[in-house]
Short mmCIF file of C-alpha atoms in Angstrom, two decimals:
data_model
loop_
_atom_site.label_atom_id
_atom_site.label_comp_id
_atom_site.label_asym_id
_atom_site.label_seq_id
_atom_site.Cartn_x
_atom_site.Cartn_y
_atom_site.Cartn_z
CA UNK A 21 37.61 -3.42 2.56
CA UNK A 22 38.06 -1.31 5.62
CA UNK A 23 35.24 1.21 5.78
CA UNK A 24 36.60 3.89 8.12
CA UNK A 25 39.78 5.05 9.80
CA UNK A 26 39.99 4.17 13.48
CA UNK A 27 37.67 6.29 15.58
CA UNK A 28 35.94 8.04 12.64
CA UNK A 29 32.82 5.91 12.51
CA UNK A 30 32.64 5.71 16.30
CA UNK A 31 32.44 9.47 16.50
CA UNK A 32 29.68 9.64 13.90
CA UNK A 33 27.58 6.89 15.47
CA UNK A 34 27.86 8.20 18.99
CA UNK A 35 26.73 11.55 17.69
CA UNK A 36 23.28 10.15 16.92
CA UNK A 37 23.10 7.64 19.76
CA UNK A 38 19.78 7.30 21.54
CA UNK A 39 17.88 4.49 23.22
CA UNK A 40 15.33 2.48 21.30
CA UNK A 41 11.97 4.23 21.13
CA UNK A 42 13.38 7.67 21.99
CA UNK A 43 13.46 10.75 19.82
CA UNK A 44 17.01 11.80 18.87
CA UNK A 45 18.97 14.89 19.73
CA UNK A 46 19.04 15.92 16.07
CA UNK A 47 16.35 15.94 13.42
CA UNK A 48 16.50 15.89 9.63
CA UNK A 49 19.88 15.82 7.87
CA UNK A 50 23.25 16.64 9.41
CA UNK A 51 26.22 17.00 7.06
CA UNK A 52 29.87 16.84 8.09
CA UNK A 53 32.74 17.34 5.59
CA UNK A 54 36.16 16.13 6.71
CA UNK A 55 39.45 17.77 5.84
CA UNK A 56 40.22 15.07 3.23
CA UNK A 57 36.95 15.75 1.38
CA UNK A 58 34.96 12.85 2.82
CA UNK A 59 31.31 13.87 3.11
CA UNK A 60 29.16 12.30 5.82
CA UNK A 61 25.37 12.86 5.75
CA UNK A 62 23.29 11.66 8.71
CA UNK A 63 19.54 11.32 8.09
CA UNK A 64 17.06 10.72 10.92
CA UNK A 65 13.66 9.59 9.65
CA UNK A 66 12.24 8.29 12.89
CA UNK A 67 12.83 6.17 15.96
CA UNK A 68 15.58 3.59 15.33
CA UNK A 69 15.70 4.57 11.68
CA UNK A 70 19.00 6.35 11.04
CA UNK A 71 21.01 6.36 7.82
CA UNK A 72 24.60 7.56 7.40
CA UNK A 73 25.87 8.05 3.82
CA UNK A 74 29.62 8.45 3.19
CA UNK A 75 30.95 9.71 -0.12
CA UNK A 76 33.88 11.63 -1.60
CA UNK A 77 37.42 11.80 -0.29
CA UNK A 78 40.19 9.31 -1.00
CA UNK A 79 38.24 6.24 0.19
CA UNK A 80 34.66 6.85 -0.94
CA UNK A 81 34.94 8.96 -4.08
CA UNK A 82 34.21 6.02 -6.38
CA UNK A 83 32.71 3.63 -3.86
CA UNK A 84 30.22 5.36 -1.49
CA UNK A 85 28.94 3.50 1.56
CA UNK A 86 25.61 3.52 3.41
CA UNK A 87 25.16 2.53 7.03
CA UNK A 88 21.63 1.88 8.32
CA UNK A 89 20.92 1.68 12.04
CA UNK A 90 17.87 -0.30 13.10
CA UNK A 91 18.53 -0.22 16.85
CA UNK A 92 20.56 2.11 19.09
CA UNK A 93 20.21 1.34 22.80
CA UNK A 94 22.43 2.74 25.60
CA UNK A 95 23.08 0.89 28.80
CA UNK A 96 25.27 1.48 31.85
CA UNK A 97 28.46 2.79 30.23
CA UNK A 98 27.84 1.06 26.88
CA UNK A 99 25.75 1.61 23.77
CA UNK A 100 24.46 -1.30 21.64
CA UNK A 101 24.11 -0.88 17.88
CA UNK A 102 22.43 -3.05 15.24
CA UNK A 103 22.25 -2.37 11.54
CA UNK A 104 23.69 -3.03 8.08
CA UNK A 105 26.53 -1.70 5.90
CA UNK A 106 26.03 -1.42 2.13
CA UNK A 107 28.98 -0.81 -0.20
CA UNK A 108 29.89 -2.06 -3.65
CA UNK A 109 26.61 -3.95 -4.06
CA UNK A 110 27.07 -5.95 -0.83
CA UNK A 111 25.02 -5.52 2.36
CA UNK A 112 26.42 -6.91 5.61
CA UNK A 113 24.76 -6.87 9.06
CA UNK A 114 26.53 -5.94 12.27
CA UNK A 115 25.89 -6.05 16.02
CA UNK A 116 28.23 -3.83 18.02
CA UNK A 117 28.75 -2.58 21.54
CA UNK A 118 30.68 0.64 22.20
CA UNK A 119 32.09 1.52 25.60
CA UNK A 120 31.23 5.20 26.07
CA UNK A 121 34.27 5.77 28.29
CA UNK A 122 37.08 3.87 26.51
CA UNK A 123 35.37 3.83 23.06
CA UNK A 124 36.36 0.18 22.74
CA UNK A 125 34.22 -1.69 20.20
CA UNK A 126 33.17 -5.34 20.42
CA UNK A 127 30.59 -7.27 18.45
CA UNK A 128 29.78 -9.68 15.64
CA UNK A 129 29.14 -9.63 11.91
CA UNK A 130 30.53 -6.56 10.18
CA UNK A 131 31.04 -4.75 13.47
CA UNK A 132 34.83 -4.51 13.20
CA UNK A 133 34.57 -3.19 9.65
CA UNK A 134 31.85 -0.67 10.45
CA UNK A 135 33.54 0.79 13.48
CA UNK A 136 37.02 0.94 12.00
CA UNK A 137 38.51 -1.72 14.24
CA UNK A 138 41.39 -4.04 13.23
CA UNK A 139 40.12 -6.98 11.19
CA UNK A 140 41.80 -9.97 9.57
CA UNK A 141 39.62 -9.78 6.48
CA UNK A 142 39.86 -6.12 5.42
CA UNK A 143 43.69 -5.79 5.31
CA UNK A 144 44.31 -8.40 2.55
CA UNK A 145 42.18 -6.52 -0.04
CA UNK A 146 43.95 -3.31 0.87
CA UNK A 147 47.48 -4.76 0.82
CA UNK A 148 47.41 -6.39 -2.64
CA UNK A 149 46.76 -3.12 -4.49
CA UNK A 150 49.87 -1.60 -2.92
CA UNK A 151 52.13 -4.63 -3.48
CA UNK A 152 51.53 -4.90 -7.26
CA UNK A 153 52.96 -1.42 -7.69
CA UNK A 154 56.22 -2.57 -6.07
CA UNK A 155 57.15 -5.07 -8.82
CA UNK A 156 56.55 -2.40 -11.49
CA UNK A 157 59.28 -0.27 -9.93
CA UNK A 158 62.06 -2.75 -8.99
CA UNK A 159 64.66 -0.06 -9.56
CA UNK A 160 63.74 1.63 -6.33
CA UNK A 161 64.83 -0.81 -3.62
CA UNK A 162 65.53 2.15 -1.41
CA UNK A 163 61.85 2.34 -0.57
CA UNK A 164 61.98 -0.68 1.78
CA UNK A 165 64.98 0.84 3.47
CA UNK A 166 62.88 3.80 4.53
CA UNK A 167 60.21 2.23 6.73
CA UNK A 168 59.33 5.66 7.98
CA UNK A 169 56.88 6.08 5.07
CA UNK A 170 54.59 3.20 6.15
CA UNK A 171 54.24 4.88 9.51
CA UNK A 172 52.69 7.92 7.84
CA UNK A 173 49.28 6.25 7.24
CA UNK A 174 49.17 5.19 10.88
CA UNK A 175 49.45 8.77 12.06
CA UNK A 176 47.11 10.81 9.84
CA UNK A 177 46.16 14.30 10.87
CA UNK A 178 42.41 13.60 10.68
CA UNK A 179 41.92 10.78 13.26
CA UNK A 180 43.28 12.75 16.22
CA UNK A 181 40.71 15.46 15.50
CA UNK A 182 37.77 13.05 15.27
CA UNK A 183 38.96 10.23 17.51
CA UNK A 184 37.51 11.90 20.62
CA UNK A 185 34.00 11.16 19.28
CA UNK A 186 32.81 14.74 19.65
CA UNK A 187 30.25 16.33 17.34
CA UNK A 188 29.20 19.88 16.69
CA UNK A 189 25.45 20.56 16.76
CA UNK A 190 23.62 23.72 15.73
CA UNK A 191 20.66 24.50 17.99
CA UNK A 192 17.37 25.96 16.68
CA UNK A 193 18.31 29.34 18.12
CA UNK A 194 21.49 29.35 16.04
CA UNK A 195 23.87 28.58 18.89
CA UNK A 196 26.57 25.99 18.28
CA UNK A 197 27.66 23.44 20.89
CA UNK A 198 30.22 20.63 20.75
CA UNK A 199 29.19 17.40 22.47
CA UNK A 200 31.80 14.99 23.75
CA UNK A 201 31.15 11.24 23.93
CA UNK A 202 30.19 11.36 27.65
CA UNK A 203 27.87 14.30 26.93
CA UNK A 204 26.21 12.36 24.12
CA UNK A 205 25.56 9.48 26.50
CA UNK A 206 24.19 11.99 29.02
CA UNK A 207 21.75 13.41 26.46
CA UNK A 208 20.69 9.89 25.44
CA UNK A 209 19.74 9.12 29.04
CA UNK A 210 17.97 12.49 29.38
CA UNK A 211 15.85 11.71 26.32
CA UNK A 212 15.08 8.22 27.68
CA UNK A 213 13.88 9.84 30.92
CA UNK A 214 11.69 12.22 28.95
CA UNK A 215 9.94 9.40 27.09
CA UNK A 216 9.52 7.27 30.21
CA UNK A 217 8.04 10.14 32.22
CA UNK A 218 5.76 11.08 29.32
CA UNK A 219 4.33 7.55 29.46
CA UNK A 220 3.85 7.79 33.23
CA UNK A 221 2.36 11.28 32.96
CA UNK A 222 -0.04 10.20 30.22
CA UNK A 223 -1.22 7.22 32.23
CA UNK A 224 -1.79 9.44 35.29
CA UNK A 225 -3.73 11.84 33.06
CA UNK A 226 -5.93 9.00 31.78
CA UNK A 227 -6.47 7.75 35.32
CA UNK A 228 -7.33 11.22 36.62
CA UNK A 229 -9.96 11.71 33.94
CA UNK A 230 -11.49 8.34 34.76
CA UNK A 231 -11.49 9.20 38.46
CA UNK A 232 -12.96 12.69 38.00
CA UNK A 233 -15.76 11.42 35.76
CA UNK A 234 -16.55 7.69 35.89
CA UNK A 235 -15.42 7.09 39.47
CA UNK A 236 -17.21 10.18 40.75
CA UNK A 237 -20.46 9.43 38.94
CA UNK A 238 -20.38 5.85 40.18
CA UNK A 239 -19.67 6.62 43.85
CA UNK A 240 -21.75 9.80 44.08
CA UNK A 241 -24.64 8.17 42.25
CA UNK A 242 -24.65 5.24 44.65
CA UNK A 243 -24.49 7.62 47.61
CA UNK A 244 -27.44 9.59 46.25
CA UNK A 245 -29.36 6.33 45.84
CA UNK A 246 -28.62 5.30 49.40
CA UNK A 247 -29.90 8.64 50.69
CA UNK A 248 -33.18 8.00 48.82
CA UNK A 249 -33.19 4.22 49.39
CA UNK A 250 -36.82 3.75 50.45
CA UNK A 251 -38.25 5.00 47.15
CA UNK A 252 -35.43 4.01 44.83
CA UNK A 253 -34.69 0.39 45.62
CA UNK A 254 -36.56 -2.58 44.14
CA UNK A 255 -36.10 -6.25 44.93
CA UNK A 256 -35.63 -7.24 41.30
CA UNK A 257 -33.64 -4.48 39.68
CA UNK A 258 -31.49 -3.18 42.50
CA UNK A 259 -30.94 0.56 42.40
CA UNK A 260 -32.64 2.81 39.85
CA UNK A 261 -32.67 6.35 38.56
CA UNK A 262 -30.35 8.32 40.77
CA UNK A 263 -27.21 6.56 39.59
CA UNK A 264 -27.57 8.67 36.45
CA UNK A 265 -28.90 11.68 38.26
CA UNK A 266 -32.51 11.12 37.19
CA UNK A 267 -33.89 11.27 40.73
CA UNK A 268 -31.30 13.72 42.04
CA UNK A 269 -31.59 17.54 42.04
CA UNK A 270 -30.90 19.13 38.67
CA UNK A 271 -27.47 20.64 39.37
CA UNK A 272 -24.48 20.05 41.57
CA UNK A 273 -20.95 21.26 42.21
CA UNK A 274 -18.13 18.97 43.31
CA UNK A 275 -14.54 19.22 44.43
CA UNK A 276 -11.94 16.47 44.32
CA UNK A 277 -8.48 16.26 45.90
CA UNK A 278 -6.15 13.46 44.83
CA UNK A 279 -2.67 12.47 46.02
CA UNK A 280 -0.40 10.01 44.19
CA UNK A 281 2.83 8.29 45.15
CA UNK A 282 4.92 7.41 42.07
CA UNK A 283 8.10 5.33 41.87
CA UNK A 284 10.33 4.99 38.81
CA UNK A 285 12.47 1.93 39.49
CA UNK A 286 14.56 1.72 36.30
CA UNK A 287 18.12 0.55 37.06
CA UNK A 288 20.36 3.61 37.30
CA UNK A 289 17.35 5.94 37.07
CA UNK A 290 15.54 5.34 40.34
CA UNK A 291 13.38 8.21 41.53
CA UNK A 292 10.23 8.53 43.57
CA UNK A 293 7.97 11.21 44.96
CA UNK A 294 4.46 12.56 45.09
CA UNK A 295 1.92 14.14 42.80
CA UNK A 296 -1.36 15.83 43.49
CA UNK A 297 -4.41 17.28 41.77
CA UNK A 298 -7.32 19.45 42.87
CA UNK A 299 -10.36 19.55 40.61
CA UNK A 300 -13.51 21.65 40.70
CA UNK A 301 -16.51 20.52 38.67
CA UNK A 302 -20.10 21.38 37.87
CA UNK A 303 -22.77 19.13 36.36
CA UNK A 304 -26.43 19.36 35.44
CA UNK A 305 -28.85 16.46 35.08
CA UNK A 306 -31.83 16.46 32.72
CA UNK A 307 -33.77 13.22 32.90
CA UNK A 308 -31.41 10.41 31.99
CA UNK A 309 -28.56 12.69 30.89
CA UNK A 310 -25.81 14.36 32.90
CA UNK A 311 -23.65 17.12 31.38
CA UNK A 312 -20.63 18.48 33.23
CA UNK A 313 -17.23 20.05 33.15
CA UNK A 314 -14.21 20.51 35.40
CA UNK A 315 -10.90 22.29 35.76
CA UNK A 316 -7.96 20.85 37.70
CA UNK A 317 -4.50 21.91 38.84
CA UNK A 318 -1.96 19.08 38.95
CA UNK A 319 1.70 18.61 39.82
CA UNK A 320 4.30 15.86 40.25
CA UNK A 321 7.68 16.06 41.98
CA UNK A 322 10.07 13.08 41.76
CA UNK A 323 13.69 12.92 42.82
CA UNK A 324 16.47 10.33 42.80
CA UNK A 325 20.25 9.95 42.88
CA UNK A 326 20.69 10.27 39.10
CA UNK A 327 17.35 11.60 37.86
CA UNK A 328 14.65 14.10 38.78
CA UNK A 329 11.32 15.20 37.33
CA UNK A 330 8.88 18.02 38.09
CA UNK A 331 5.58 18.85 36.43
CA UNK A 332 3.13 21.66 37.12
CA UNK A 333 0.08 22.53 35.04
CA UNK A 334 -3.68 22.75 34.46
CA UNK A 335 -6.29 20.45 32.91
CA UNK A 336 -9.81 21.22 31.75
CA UNK A 337 -12.46 18.77 30.60
CA UNK A 338 -16.08 18.08 29.64
CA UNK A 339 -18.17 14.96 30.13
CA UNK A 340 -21.60 13.58 29.35
CA UNK A 341 -23.41 10.52 30.68
CA UNK A 342 -26.59 8.82 29.50
CA UNK A 343 -28.32 6.09 31.45
CA UNK A 344 -31.06 3.55 30.99
CA UNK A 345 -31.10 2.28 34.57
CA UNK A 346 -30.08 -0.17 35.70
CA UNK A 347 -29.12 -1.90 32.49
CA UNK A 348 -26.71 0.55 30.91
CA UNK A 349 -24.83 3.79 31.41
CA UNK A 350 -22.68 5.33 28.67
CA UNK A 351 -20.16 8.03 29.58
CA UNK A 352 -17.92 10.07 27.29
CA UNK A 353 -15.31 12.61 28.31
CA UNK A 354 -12.56 14.77 26.85
CA UNK A 355 -9.81 16.79 28.52
CA UNK A 356 -6.85 18.96 27.55
CA UNK A 357 -3.88 19.72 29.78
CA UNK A 358 -0.77 21.87 29.57
CA UNK A 359 2.19 21.64 31.96
CA UNK A 360 5.68 22.98 32.47
CA UNK A 361 8.10 20.12 33.12
CA UNK A 362 11.70 20.04 34.33
CA UNK A 363 14.05 17.12 33.80
CA UNK A 364 17.34 16.44 35.54
CA UNK A 365 19.85 13.67 34.78
CA UNK A 366 23.33 12.90 36.14
CA UNK A 367 25.79 10.56 34.38
CA UNK A 368 29.20 10.36 36.03
CA UNK A 369 30.46 13.88 36.69
CA UNK A 370 28.07 15.46 34.15
CA UNK A 371 24.58 16.77 34.82
CA UNK A 372 21.86 17.94 32.46
CA UNK A 373 18.74 19.80 33.51
CA UNK A 374 16.25 22.00 31.74
CA UNK A 375 12.63 23.08 31.50
CA UNK A 376 10.17 22.62 28.66
CA UNK A 377 6.42 22.43 27.94
CA UNK A 378 4.19 19.41 27.61
CA UNK A 379 0.56 19.12 26.41
CA UNK A 380 -1.86 16.21 26.53
CA UNK A 381 -5.24 15.58 24.89
CA UNK A 382 -7.33 12.73 26.36
CA UNK A 383 -10.66 11.26 25.34
CA UNK A 384 -12.56 8.31 26.75
CA UNK A 385 -15.80 6.38 26.43
CA UNK A 386 -17.11 3.71 28.78
CA UNK A 387 -20.12 1.49 29.33
CA UNK A 388 -21.35 0.23 32.69
CA UNK A 389 -24.21 -1.85 33.97
CA UNK A 390 -25.61 -2.55 37.42
CA UNK A 391 -26.82 -5.73 39.08
CA UNK A 392 -28.15 -6.59 42.53
CA UNK A 393 -26.37 -9.53 44.18
CA UNK A 394 -28.62 -10.72 46.96
CA UNK A 395 -30.05 -8.35 49.53
CA UNK A 396 -27.09 -6.08 50.30
CA UNK A 397 -24.72 -6.13 47.34
CA UNK A 398 -24.61 -4.25 44.06
CA UNK A 399 -22.00 -4.88 41.35
CA UNK A 400 -21.22 -2.46 38.50
CA UNK A 401 -19.18 -4.13 35.73
CA UNK A 402 -17.86 -1.98 32.90
CA UNK A 403 -15.53 -1.65 29.94
CA UNK A 404 -13.87 1.40 28.44
CA UNK A 405 -11.31 2.80 26.06
CA UNK A 406 -9.17 5.91 26.55
CA UNK A 407 -7.07 7.61 23.90
CA UNK A 408 -4.24 9.98 24.79
CA UNK A 409 -1.84 12.06 22.70
CA UNK A 410 0.90 14.13 24.29
CA UNK A 411 3.71 16.30 22.98
CA UNK A 412 6.83 17.33 24.87
CA UNK A 413 8.83 20.17 23.32
CA UNK A 414 12.57 19.94 22.65
CA UNK A 415 14.75 22.15 24.83
CA UNK A 416 18.32 23.19 25.57
CA UNK A 417 19.72 22.18 28.93
CA UNK A 418 21.88 24.11 31.38
CA UNK A 419 24.96 23.71 29.15
CA UNK A 420 23.11 24.71 25.97
CA UNK A 421 23.02 21.07 24.85
CA UNK A 422 20.01 20.08 22.68
CA UNK A 423 17.55 17.56 24.14
CA UNK A 424 14.90 16.26 21.75
CA UNK A 425 11.20 16.33 22.42
CA UNK A 426 8.81 13.45 21.87
CA UNK A 427 5.26 12.66 20.78
CA UNK A 428 3.51 9.85 22.64
CA UNK A 429 0.24 8.25 21.56
CA UNK A 430 -1.42 5.89 24.01
CA UNK A 431 -4.63 3.84 23.81
CA UNK A 432 -5.78 2.06 26.96
CA UNK A 433 -8.40 -0.70 26.91
CA UNK A 434 -9.86 -1.57 30.29
CA UNK A 435 -12.41 -3.87 31.83
CA UNK A 436 -13.38 -4.36 35.45
CA UNK A 437 -16.04 -4.03 38.12
CA UNK A 438 -16.89 -2.38 41.44
CA UNK A 439 -18.72 -4.22 44.22
CA UNK A 440 -20.74 -2.09 46.70
CA UNK A 441 -22.11 -3.19 50.05
CA UNK A 442 -25.48 -1.50 50.58
CA UNK A 443 -26.53 -2.96 53.91
CA UNK A 444 -25.66 0.13 55.96
CA UNK A 445 -25.83 3.89 55.78
CA UNK A 446 -22.38 4.02 54.18
CA UNK A 447 -21.46 2.20 50.98
CA UNK A 448 -18.01 0.60 51.10
CA UNK A 449 -16.75 -0.93 47.88
CA UNK A 450 -13.85 -2.71 46.23
CA UNK A 451 -12.86 -2.49 42.58
CA UNK A 452 -10.50 -4.16 40.15
CA UNK A 453 -9.67 -3.72 36.48
CA UNK A 454 -7.39 -5.16 33.83
CA UNK A 455 -5.80 -2.66 31.45
CA UNK A 456 -3.92 -2.96 28.17
CA UNK A 457 -1.95 -0.25 26.38
CA UNK A 458 -2.02 -0.90 22.63
CA UNK A 459 1.20 1.09 22.12
CA UNK A 460 4.29 1.00 24.27
CA UNK A 461 8.02 1.63 24.36
CA UNK A 462 10.71 -1.06 24.71
CA UNK A 463 11.04 -2.13 28.33
CA UNK A 464 7.63 -0.76 29.36
CA UNK A 465 4.90 -3.28 30.24
CA UNK A 466 1.67 -2.72 28.32
CA UNK A 467 -0.53 -4.89 30.56
CA UNK A 468 -1.27 -3.98 34.16
CA UNK A 469 -3.98 -4.04 36.78
CA UNK A 470 -5.61 -1.52 39.11
CA UNK A 471 -6.99 -2.58 42.48
CA UNK A 472 -9.05 -0.13 44.53
CA UNK A 473 -11.30 0.32 47.52
CA UNK A 474 -13.32 3.13 49.02
CA UNK A 475 -16.53 4.27 50.60
CA UNK A 476 -19.39 6.46 49.40
CA UNK A 477 -21.19 8.36 52.14
CA UNK A 478 -24.63 9.96 51.71
CA UNK A 479 -24.19 12.78 54.22
CA UNK A 480 -27.65 14.20 53.46
CA UNK A 481 -30.06 14.68 50.58
CA UNK A 482 -27.82 17.51 49.37
CA UNK A 483 -24.32 16.33 50.25
CA UNK A 484 -22.41 13.22 49.16
CA UNK A 485 -18.87 12.29 50.16
CA UNK A 486 -16.54 9.61 48.80
CA UNK A 487 -13.07 8.35 49.76
CA UNK A 488 -11.13 6.28 47.23
CA UNK A 489 -7.82 4.45 47.07
CA UNK A 490 -6.11 2.59 44.23
CA UNK A 491 -2.80 0.83 43.51
CA UNK A 492 -1.20 -0.15 40.20
CA UNK A 493 0.09 -3.72 39.86
CA UNK A 494 1.91 -5.64 37.14
CA UNK A 495 4.25 -2.99 35.68
CA UNK A 496 7.98 -3.67 35.97
CA UNK A 497 10.05 -0.81 37.39
CA UNK A 498 6.91 1.22 38.09
CA UNK A 499 4.59 1.61 41.05
CA UNK A 500 1.77 4.02 41.76
CA UNK A 501 -0.65 4.49 44.65
CA UNK A 502 -3.49 7.01 44.62
CA UNK A 503 -5.80 8.32 47.33
CA UNK A 504 -8.67 10.73 46.73
CA UNK A 505 -11.61 12.43 48.38
CA UNK A 506 -14.65 13.95 46.63
CA UNK A 507 -17.42 16.17 48.03
CA UNK A 508 -20.55 17.00 46.02
CA UNK A 509 -23.15 19.62 46.87
CA UNK A 510 -26.48 19.33 45.08
CA UNK A 511 -28.82 22.23 44.33
#
């Protein structure tokens, strides 16, 4: 049985199209009632979990249908759909591909039925019901002589209205906007950009917190030790005390400046640019414990042929570190950031851009140890876990089109080590870590590495200086390089 008139289902499906793992342009239930009484209810329960229920009208009054989408993924000029159709007690799967320009539908399974395309199977069930009525009225042979009547079903008044695939959406502010098929594809790409950049932004936020806290304590502590080397170093245990601030003055203030080069290499979405952060912190040491806090201003500016991204905001955080030198150091930190972000996306002749707000809450805990390797080397292995939760608000773009927000939760497990050379006045080092994100989006690698190098410089008993550099490796379509400098003044 043919489920929909040509173009009807295509228009409904394209109205809720979005890539896998991306929040949709609508939320909750959307109801559309056609001129013939057919009622179409679209329900969005979550990512890749969309249900369309069709009832009423001449075709579905006694035999309602339910279409479930389990995957909606746009590509370059096409959108792929997977799901099932349930009607009359039978459930049939389909895999379809819709051309967003021509609206041509290809696929397997129940694809032709679902998208209202010509099919060899549906017509026979429809034709027999009409032919039995002909024998019951043999006295009207004039009907075949008027073939103009069969042409009436092929030119209904409803398909031309819906066949363009457009949909009317009511925005939260009450405004109403009609989205054409190309505009729907544009919004789908805009929402994909938003999710992808949220993942990048969250990872940068996690890395910044680790750099502000763990990296700074490690490098500055080693520099403080080197400044007090004659009384702090032992042949057996390596460096003691000052790595946790125990032998250092009670308080200190530090400033950090970090620059980052970011590249988003997704096909059709390439963009690159720079980000930066400036942080000011204060910490106090009491025996084996260090307590501190910081505030940072951060921004990112990326640009490409089809996409652009800007972020500007503030982050504040607290940290605490306890040490039993040299065997163990435990460090915990928490930070909250709020930024204004702007997204831009071009698809064909259409462009969407708009500004919204984004927040991120990050917490981390790590454990490190310290070992002397020979006369002039010290290694600090460590493990850690960071948890991040961010929320990007929905917004309306330059043409009043709705773009959905997203919530991203990320947990990063990491393990690695830093190797310091302590044979001179300065302490150069190299570092490496392996990282795993326990949650991820389709097409985004969850395993990656970080390789770094730097130098910690004990300028005097009161001043310590550190230069750091780090590159991300192992993530497809993503690259990131970071350089930072930190200065600490003790009191």
